[in-house]
CSV table of C-alpha atoms and ligand atoms in Angstrom, one decimal:
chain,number,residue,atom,x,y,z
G,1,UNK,CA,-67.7,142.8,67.9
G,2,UNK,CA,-65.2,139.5,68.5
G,3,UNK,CA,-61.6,140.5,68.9
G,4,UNK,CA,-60.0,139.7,65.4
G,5,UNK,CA,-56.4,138.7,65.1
G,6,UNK,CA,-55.0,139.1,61.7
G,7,UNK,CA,-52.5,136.1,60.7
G,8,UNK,CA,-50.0,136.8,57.7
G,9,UNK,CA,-48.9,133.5,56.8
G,10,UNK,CA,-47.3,132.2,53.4
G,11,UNK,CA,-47.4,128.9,51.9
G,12,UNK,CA,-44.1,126.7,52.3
G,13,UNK,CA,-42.4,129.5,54.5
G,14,UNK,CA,-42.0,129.4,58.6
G,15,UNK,CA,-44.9,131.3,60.0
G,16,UNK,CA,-43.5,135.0,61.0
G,17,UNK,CA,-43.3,135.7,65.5
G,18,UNK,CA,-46.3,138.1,65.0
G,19,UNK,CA,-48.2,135.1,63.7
G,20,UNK,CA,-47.3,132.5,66.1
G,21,UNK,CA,-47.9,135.3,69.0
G,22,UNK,CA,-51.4,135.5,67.6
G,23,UNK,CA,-51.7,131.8,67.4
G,24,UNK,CA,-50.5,131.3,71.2
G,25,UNK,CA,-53.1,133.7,72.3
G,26,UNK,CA,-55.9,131.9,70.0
G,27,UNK,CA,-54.6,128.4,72.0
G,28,UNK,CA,-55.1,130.1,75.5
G,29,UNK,CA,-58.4,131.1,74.6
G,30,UNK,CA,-59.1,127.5,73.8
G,31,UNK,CA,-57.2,126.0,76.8
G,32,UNK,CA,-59.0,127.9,78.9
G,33,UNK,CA,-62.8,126.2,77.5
G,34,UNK,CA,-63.5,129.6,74.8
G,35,UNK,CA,-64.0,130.0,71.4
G,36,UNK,CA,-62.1,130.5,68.4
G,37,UNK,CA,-63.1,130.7,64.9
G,38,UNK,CA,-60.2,129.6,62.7
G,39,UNK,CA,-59.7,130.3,59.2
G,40,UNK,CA,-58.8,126.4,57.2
G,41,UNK,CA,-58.6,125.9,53.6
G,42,UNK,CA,-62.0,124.8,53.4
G,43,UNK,CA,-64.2,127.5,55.4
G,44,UNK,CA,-63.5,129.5,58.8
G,45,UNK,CA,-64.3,127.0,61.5
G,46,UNK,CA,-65.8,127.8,65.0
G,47,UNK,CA,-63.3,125.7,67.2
G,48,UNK,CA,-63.2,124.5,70.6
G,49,UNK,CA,-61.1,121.8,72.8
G,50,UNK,CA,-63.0,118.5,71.3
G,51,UNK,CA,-62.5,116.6,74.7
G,52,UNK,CA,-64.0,119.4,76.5
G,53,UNK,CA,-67.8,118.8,76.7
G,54,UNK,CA,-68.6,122.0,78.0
G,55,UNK,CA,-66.3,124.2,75.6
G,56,UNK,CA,-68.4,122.0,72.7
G,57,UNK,CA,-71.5,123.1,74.2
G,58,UNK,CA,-71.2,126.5,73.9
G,59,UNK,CA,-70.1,125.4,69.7
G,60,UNK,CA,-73.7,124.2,69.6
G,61,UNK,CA,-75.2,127.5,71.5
G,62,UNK,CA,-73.1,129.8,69.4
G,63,UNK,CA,-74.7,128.2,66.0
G,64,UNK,CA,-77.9,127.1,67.4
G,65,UNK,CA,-76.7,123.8,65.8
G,66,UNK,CA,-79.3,121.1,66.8
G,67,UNK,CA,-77.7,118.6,69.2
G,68,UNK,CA,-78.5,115.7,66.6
G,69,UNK,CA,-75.4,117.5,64.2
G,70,UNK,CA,-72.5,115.8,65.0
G,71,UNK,CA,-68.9,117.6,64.8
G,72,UNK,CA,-66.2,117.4,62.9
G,73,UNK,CA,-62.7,116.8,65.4
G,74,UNK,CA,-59.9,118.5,64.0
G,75,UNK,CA,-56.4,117.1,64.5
G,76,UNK,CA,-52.7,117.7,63.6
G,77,UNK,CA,-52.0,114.3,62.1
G,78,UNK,CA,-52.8,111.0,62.1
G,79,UNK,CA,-51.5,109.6,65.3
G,80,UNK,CA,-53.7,112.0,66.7
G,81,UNK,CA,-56.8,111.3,64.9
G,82,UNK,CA,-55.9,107.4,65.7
G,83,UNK,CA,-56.1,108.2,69.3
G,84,UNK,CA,-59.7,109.4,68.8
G,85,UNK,CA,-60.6,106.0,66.7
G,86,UNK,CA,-62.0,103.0,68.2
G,87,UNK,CA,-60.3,101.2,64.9
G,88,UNK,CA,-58.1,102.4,62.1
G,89,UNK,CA,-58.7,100.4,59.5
G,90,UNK,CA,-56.3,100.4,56.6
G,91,UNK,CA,-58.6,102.7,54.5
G,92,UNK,CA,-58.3,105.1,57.1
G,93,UNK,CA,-54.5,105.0,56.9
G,94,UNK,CA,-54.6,105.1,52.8
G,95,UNK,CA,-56.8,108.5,53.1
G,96,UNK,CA,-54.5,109.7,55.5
G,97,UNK,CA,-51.6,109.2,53.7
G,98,UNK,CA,-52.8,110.3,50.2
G,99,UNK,CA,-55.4,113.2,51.6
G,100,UNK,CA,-54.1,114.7,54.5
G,101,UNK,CA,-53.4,117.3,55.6
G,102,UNK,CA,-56.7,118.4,53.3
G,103,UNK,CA,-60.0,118.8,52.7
G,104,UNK,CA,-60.8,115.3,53.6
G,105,UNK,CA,-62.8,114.0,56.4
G,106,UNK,CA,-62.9,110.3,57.4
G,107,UNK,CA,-65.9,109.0,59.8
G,108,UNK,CA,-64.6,106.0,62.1
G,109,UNK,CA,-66.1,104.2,65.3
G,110,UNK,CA,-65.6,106.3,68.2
G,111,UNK,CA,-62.9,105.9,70.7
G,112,UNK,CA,-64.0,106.8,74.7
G,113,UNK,CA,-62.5,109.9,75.1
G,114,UNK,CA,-64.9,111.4,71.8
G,115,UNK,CA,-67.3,113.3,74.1
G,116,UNK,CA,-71.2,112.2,73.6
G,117,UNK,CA,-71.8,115.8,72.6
G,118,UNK,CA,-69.8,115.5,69.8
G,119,UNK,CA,-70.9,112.9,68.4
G,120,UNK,CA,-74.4,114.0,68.6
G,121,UNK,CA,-74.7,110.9,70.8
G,122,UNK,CA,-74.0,108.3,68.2
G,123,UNK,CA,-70.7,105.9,68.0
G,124,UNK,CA,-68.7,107.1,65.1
G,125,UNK,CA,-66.8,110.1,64.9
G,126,UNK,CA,-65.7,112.7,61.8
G,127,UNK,CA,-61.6,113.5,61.6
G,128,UNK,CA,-60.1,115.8,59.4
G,129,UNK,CA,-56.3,116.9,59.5
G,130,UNK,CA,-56.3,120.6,57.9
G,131,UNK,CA,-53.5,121.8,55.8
G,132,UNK,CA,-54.1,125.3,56.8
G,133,UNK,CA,-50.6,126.1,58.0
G,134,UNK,CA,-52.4,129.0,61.0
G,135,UNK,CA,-54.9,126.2,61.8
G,136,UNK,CA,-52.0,123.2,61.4
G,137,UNK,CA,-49.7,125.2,63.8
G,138,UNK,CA,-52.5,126.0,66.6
G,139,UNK,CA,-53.0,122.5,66.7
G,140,UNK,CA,-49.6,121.6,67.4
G,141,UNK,CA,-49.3,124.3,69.4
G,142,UNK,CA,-52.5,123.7,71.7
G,143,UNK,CA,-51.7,119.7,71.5
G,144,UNK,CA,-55.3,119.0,71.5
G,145,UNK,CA,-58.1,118.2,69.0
G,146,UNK,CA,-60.1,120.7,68.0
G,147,UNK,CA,-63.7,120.6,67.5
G,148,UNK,CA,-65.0,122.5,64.8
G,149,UNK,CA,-68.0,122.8,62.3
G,150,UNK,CA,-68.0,126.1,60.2
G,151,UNK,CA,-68.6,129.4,61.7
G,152,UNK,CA,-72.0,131.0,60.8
G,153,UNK,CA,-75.1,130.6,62.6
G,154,UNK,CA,-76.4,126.9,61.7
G,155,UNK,CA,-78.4,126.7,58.1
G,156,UNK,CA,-76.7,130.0,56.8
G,157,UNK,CA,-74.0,130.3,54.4
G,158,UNK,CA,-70.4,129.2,55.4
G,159,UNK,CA,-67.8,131.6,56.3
G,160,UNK,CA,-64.8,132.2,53.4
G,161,UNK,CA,-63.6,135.4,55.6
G,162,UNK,CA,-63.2,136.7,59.1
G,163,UNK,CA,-65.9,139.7,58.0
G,164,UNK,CA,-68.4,136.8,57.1
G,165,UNK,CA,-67.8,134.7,60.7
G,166,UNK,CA,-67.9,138.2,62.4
G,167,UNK,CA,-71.0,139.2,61.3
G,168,UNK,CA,-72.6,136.0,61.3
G,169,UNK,CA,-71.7,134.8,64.7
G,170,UNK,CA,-70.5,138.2,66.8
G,171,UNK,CA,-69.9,138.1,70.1
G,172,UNK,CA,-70.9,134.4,70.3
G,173,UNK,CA,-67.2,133.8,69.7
G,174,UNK,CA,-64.2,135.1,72.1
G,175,UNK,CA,-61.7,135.5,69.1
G,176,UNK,CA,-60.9,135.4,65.3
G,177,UNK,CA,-57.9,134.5,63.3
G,178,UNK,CA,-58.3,136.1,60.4
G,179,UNK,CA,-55.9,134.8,58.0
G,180,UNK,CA,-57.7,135.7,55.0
G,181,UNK,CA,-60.0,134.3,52.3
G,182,UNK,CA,-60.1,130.5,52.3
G,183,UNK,CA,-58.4,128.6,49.2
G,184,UNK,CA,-61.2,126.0,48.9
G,185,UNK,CA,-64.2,128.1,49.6
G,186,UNK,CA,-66.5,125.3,50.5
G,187,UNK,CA,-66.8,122.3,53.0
G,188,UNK,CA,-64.5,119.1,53.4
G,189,UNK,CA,-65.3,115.6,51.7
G,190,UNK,CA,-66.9,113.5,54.2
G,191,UNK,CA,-66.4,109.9,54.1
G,192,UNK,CA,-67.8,107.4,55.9
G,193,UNK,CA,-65.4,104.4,56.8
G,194,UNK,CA,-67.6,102.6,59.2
G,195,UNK,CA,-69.3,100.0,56.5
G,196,UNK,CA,-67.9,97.5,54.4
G,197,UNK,CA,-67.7,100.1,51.7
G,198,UNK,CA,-66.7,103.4,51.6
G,199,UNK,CA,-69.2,106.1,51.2
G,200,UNK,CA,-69.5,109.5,50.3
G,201,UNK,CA,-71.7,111.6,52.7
G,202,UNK,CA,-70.7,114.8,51.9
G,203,UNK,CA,-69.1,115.7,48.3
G,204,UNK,CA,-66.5,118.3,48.6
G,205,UNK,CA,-63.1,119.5,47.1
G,206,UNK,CA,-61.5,115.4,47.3
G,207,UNK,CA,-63.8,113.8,44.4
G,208,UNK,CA,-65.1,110.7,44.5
G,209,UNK,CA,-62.6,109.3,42.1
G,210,UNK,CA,-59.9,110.7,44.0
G,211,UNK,CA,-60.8,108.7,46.8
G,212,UNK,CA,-61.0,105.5,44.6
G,213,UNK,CA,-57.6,105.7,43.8
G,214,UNK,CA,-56.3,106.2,47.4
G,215,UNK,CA,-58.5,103.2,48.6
G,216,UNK,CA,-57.8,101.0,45.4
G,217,UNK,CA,-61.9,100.2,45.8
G,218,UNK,CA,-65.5,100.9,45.1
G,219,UNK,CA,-66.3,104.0,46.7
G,220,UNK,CA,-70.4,104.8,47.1
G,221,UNK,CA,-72.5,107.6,47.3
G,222,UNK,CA,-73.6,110.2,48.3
G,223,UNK,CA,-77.3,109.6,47.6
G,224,UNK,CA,-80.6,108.1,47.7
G,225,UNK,CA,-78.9,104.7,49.2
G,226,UNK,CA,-77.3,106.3,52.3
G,227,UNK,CA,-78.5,105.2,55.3
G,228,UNK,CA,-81.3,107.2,57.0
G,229,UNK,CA,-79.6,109.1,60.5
G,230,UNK,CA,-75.6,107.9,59.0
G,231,UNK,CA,-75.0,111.9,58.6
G,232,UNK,CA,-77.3,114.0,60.8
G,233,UNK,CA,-76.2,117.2,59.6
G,234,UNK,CA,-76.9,116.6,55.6
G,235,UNK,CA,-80.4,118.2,56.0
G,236,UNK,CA,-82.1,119.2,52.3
G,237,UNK,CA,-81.9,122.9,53.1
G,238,UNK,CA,-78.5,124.1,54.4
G,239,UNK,CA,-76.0,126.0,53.2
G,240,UNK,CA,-78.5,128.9,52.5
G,241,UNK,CA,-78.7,132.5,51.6
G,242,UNK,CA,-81.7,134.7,52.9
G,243,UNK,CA,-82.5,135.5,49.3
G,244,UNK,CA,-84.7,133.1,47.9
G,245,UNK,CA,-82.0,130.7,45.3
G,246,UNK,CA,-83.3,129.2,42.3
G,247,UNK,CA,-80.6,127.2,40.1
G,248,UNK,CA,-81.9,127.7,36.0
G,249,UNK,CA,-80.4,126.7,32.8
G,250,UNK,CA,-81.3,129.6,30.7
G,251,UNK,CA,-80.9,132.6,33.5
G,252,UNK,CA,-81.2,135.4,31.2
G,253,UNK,CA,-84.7,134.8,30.8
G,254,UNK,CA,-85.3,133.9,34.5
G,255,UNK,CA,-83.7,137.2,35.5
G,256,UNK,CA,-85.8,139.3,32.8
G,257,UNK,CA,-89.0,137.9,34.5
G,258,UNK,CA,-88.3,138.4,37.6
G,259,UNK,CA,-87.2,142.1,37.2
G,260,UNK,CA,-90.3,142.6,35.4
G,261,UNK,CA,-92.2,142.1,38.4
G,262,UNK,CA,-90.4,144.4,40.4
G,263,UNK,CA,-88.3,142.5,42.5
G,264,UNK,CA,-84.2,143.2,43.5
G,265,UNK,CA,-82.3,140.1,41.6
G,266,UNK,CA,-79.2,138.6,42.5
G,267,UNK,CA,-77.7,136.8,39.1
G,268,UNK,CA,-74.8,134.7,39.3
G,269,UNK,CA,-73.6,133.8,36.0
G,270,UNK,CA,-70.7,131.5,35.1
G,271,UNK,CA,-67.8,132.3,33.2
G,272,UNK,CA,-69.5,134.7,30.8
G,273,UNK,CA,-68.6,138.6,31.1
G,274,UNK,CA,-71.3,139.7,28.7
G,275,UNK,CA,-73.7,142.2,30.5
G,276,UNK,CA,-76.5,141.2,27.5
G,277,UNK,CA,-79.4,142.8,27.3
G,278,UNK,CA,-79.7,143.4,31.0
G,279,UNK,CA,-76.7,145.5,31.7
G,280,UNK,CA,-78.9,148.3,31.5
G,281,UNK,CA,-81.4,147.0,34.8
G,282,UNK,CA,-78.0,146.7,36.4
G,283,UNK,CA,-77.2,150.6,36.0
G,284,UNK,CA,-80.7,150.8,37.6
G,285,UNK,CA,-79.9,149.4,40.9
G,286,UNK,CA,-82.5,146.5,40.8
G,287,UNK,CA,-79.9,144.2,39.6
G,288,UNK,CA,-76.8,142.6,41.0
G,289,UNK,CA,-74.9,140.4,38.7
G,290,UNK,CA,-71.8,138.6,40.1
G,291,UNK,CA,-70.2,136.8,37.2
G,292,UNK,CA,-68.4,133.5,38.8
G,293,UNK,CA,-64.9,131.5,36.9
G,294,UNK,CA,-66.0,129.2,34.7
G,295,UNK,CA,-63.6,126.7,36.2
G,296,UNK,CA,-64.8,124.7,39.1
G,297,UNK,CA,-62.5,125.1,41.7
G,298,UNK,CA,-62.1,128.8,40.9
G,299,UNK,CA,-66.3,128.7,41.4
G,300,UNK,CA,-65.6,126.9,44.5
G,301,UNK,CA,-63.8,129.6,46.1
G,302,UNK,CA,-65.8,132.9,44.9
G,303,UNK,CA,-69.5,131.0,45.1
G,304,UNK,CA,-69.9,131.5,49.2
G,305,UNK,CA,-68.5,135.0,48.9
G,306,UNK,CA,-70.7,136.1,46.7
G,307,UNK,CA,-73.7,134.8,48.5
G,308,UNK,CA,-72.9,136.6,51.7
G,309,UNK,CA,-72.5,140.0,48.9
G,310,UNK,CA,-75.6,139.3,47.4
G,311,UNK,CA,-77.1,138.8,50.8
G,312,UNK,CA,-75.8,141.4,52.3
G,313,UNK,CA,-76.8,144.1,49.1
G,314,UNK,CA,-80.5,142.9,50.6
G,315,UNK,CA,-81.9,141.3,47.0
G,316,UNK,CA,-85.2,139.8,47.1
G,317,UNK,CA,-83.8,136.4,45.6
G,318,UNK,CA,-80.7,134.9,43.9
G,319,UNK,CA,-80.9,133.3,39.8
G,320,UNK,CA,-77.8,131.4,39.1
G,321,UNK,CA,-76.9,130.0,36.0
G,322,UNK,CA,-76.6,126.4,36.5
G,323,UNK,CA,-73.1,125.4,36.2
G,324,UNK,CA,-71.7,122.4,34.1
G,325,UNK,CA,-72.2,118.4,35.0
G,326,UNK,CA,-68.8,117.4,35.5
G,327,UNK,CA,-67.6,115.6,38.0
G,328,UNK,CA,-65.3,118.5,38.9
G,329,UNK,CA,-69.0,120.3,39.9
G,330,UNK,CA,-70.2,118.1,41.9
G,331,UNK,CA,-69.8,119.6,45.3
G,332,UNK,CA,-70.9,123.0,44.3
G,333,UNK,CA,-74.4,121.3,42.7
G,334,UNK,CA,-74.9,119.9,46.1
G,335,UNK,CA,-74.2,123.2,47.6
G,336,UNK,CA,-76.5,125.0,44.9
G,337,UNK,CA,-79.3,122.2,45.5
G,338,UNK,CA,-79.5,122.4,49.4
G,339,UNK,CA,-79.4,126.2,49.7
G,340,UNK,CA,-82.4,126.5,46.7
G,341,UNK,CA,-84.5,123.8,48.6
G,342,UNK,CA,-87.3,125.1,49.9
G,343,UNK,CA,-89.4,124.2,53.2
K,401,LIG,P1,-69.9,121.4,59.2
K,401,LIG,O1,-68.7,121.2,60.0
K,401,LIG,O2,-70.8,122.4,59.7
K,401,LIG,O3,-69.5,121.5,57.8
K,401,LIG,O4,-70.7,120.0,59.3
K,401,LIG,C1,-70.0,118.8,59.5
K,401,LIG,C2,-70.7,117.7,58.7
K,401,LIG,O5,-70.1,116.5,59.0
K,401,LIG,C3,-72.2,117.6,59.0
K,401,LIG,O6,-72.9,117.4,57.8
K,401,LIG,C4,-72.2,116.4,59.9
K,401,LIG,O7,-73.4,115.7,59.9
K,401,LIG,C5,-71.1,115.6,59.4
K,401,LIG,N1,-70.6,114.7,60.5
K,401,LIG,C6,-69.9,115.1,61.6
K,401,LIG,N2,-69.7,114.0,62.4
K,401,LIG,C7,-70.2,112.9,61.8
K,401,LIG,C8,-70.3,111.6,62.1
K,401,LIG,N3,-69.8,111.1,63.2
K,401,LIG,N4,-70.9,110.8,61.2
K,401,LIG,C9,-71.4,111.3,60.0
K,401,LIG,N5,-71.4,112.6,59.7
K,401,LIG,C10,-70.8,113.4,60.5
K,402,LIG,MG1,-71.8,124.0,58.5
């Protein structure tokens, strides 16, 4: 097992000396070209020094990430992100100042020192300044970007915890920070800057319309109109479980069927405590219902974690109740819809 560190930190309070020791050590590792996963308020991400190629190799090794993913480059503010930019147009510096730190990631044409490897060999290059005060302070600490996509194996679930990145990626990594669950529970907005309009690649925990008003514009996407190759790593399936997932509107019925063949069901319900008419196949074993908030960004935060449980409580395959339309949803139905596609 990876060495894990535990980080106590507290919103809008100095970080305590044990936590800055730990976060010292974590920047040696990654001074000296290693691996560290580090927890952000999005999802643990497996971090190494961004303009060491090598170091950024062994991100892709660890995950066996395909080389045509490009990374995300974590930085501590904007002036740094600007160094790794080839431009910085003024929508950059309206989503830094209304976004960031945050969830937000903004894709830009490539300054020269952005390593070919993590880019994935193409021009642009993803930034994201995190508001994660352990993974805000190793930055300034370390004084370099950070390269970092989450921290499972590539395909699988996300990482909300140390325990997830630990047993998804072992010895692969040198060390862990654990400072606990993450806030956001799923992955940053990615926006693309590099057109004439802004688009949406990735939807995440900044909405669309959030980015509207920043910008003061149009924003587009994500969808059928983006670009074929513009973001690499937006395969169909990703984001998976082992369990086969299927997303249903009425779930109760779904569930019924399926445990009538015989098969171990994972049920994720929203916002309804009930146990219906099944609570008794739960007593039985063969069923294991996880009842998620019905408010989105509480969903957001429990939906990964519950995946790895369900996962890891070995079911055969994974109902969940298909959550509400809203805008507010969005991100978690493109979650839901890539780890339920099936080859
Ligand atoms: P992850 O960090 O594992 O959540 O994945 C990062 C996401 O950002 C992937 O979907 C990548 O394809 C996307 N991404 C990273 N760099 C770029 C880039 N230069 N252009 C477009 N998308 C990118
Ligand atoms: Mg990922």
């Amino acid at each position: 097992m990876p060495e894990i560190l535990s980080v106590a930190w507290q919103a809008g309070t100095p970080l305590p000396p044990a936590s800055i020791a730990a976060i010292q050590r974590a920047a040696a590792t990654l001074a000296g070209g290693g691996l560290v996963a580090v927890p952000t308020e999005t999802v643990y991400g497996l971090a190494a020094v961004a303009t060491d190629p090598d170091a950024v190799a062994r991100i892709f090794a660890a995950k066996g990430r395909p080389a045509s993913n490009p990374l995300i480059v974590h930085v501590a503010d904007a002036e740094a992100a600007r160094a790794l930019a080839a431009s910085w147009p003024d929508t950059a510096a309206r989503c830094a100042a209304c976004h960031w730190p945050g969830p937000l990631t903004i894709v830009l044409p490539a300054a020269a020192v952005v390593p070919a490897i993590v880019r994935a060999g193409g021009d642009t290059v993803a930034l994201r300044c995190p508001e994660h005060p352990v993974t805000a302070s190793l930055l300034r600490i370390l004084g370099r970007p950070l390269a970092a996509p989450s921290a499972n194996r590539s395909g699988a679930i996300s990482p909300t915890t140390a325990a997830h990145v630990a047993a998804s990626l072992g010895n692969a990594v040198d060390l862990i920070l654990d400072g606990g669950s993450c806030d956001r529970g799923i992955e940053s907005t990615v926006l693309d800057l590099t057109d004439e309009l802004p688009r949406v690649l990735r939807p995440g925990p900044v909405s669309r319309s959030a980015v509207e008003t920043a910008l003061g514009c149009r924003v587009e996407g994500p969808g059928g109109t983006t670009p074929a190759g513009r973001s690499p790593g937006l395969l169909p399936k990703h984001y998976a479980p082992k369990a086969q997932l299927e997303v249903v509107a009425a779930s109760t019925e779904r569930v019924g069927e399926q445990l009538r063949q015989g098969v171990e069901v994972g049920w994720l319900t929203c916002g309804s405590l009930d146990g219906g008419p099944l609570a008794d196949s739960s007593r039985s074993g063969r069923l294991h219902r996880i009842d998620l908030p019905a408010e989105a960004d509480s969903y957001a935060r429990s939906l990964y974690a519950a995946l790895h449980q369900l996962d890891a409580a070995g079911v055969d395959c994974i109902i969940v109740e298909r959550p509400p339309q809203e805008e507010a949803w969005q991100a978690i139905h493109d979650r839901l819809t890539r780890a339920s596609h099936r080859e």
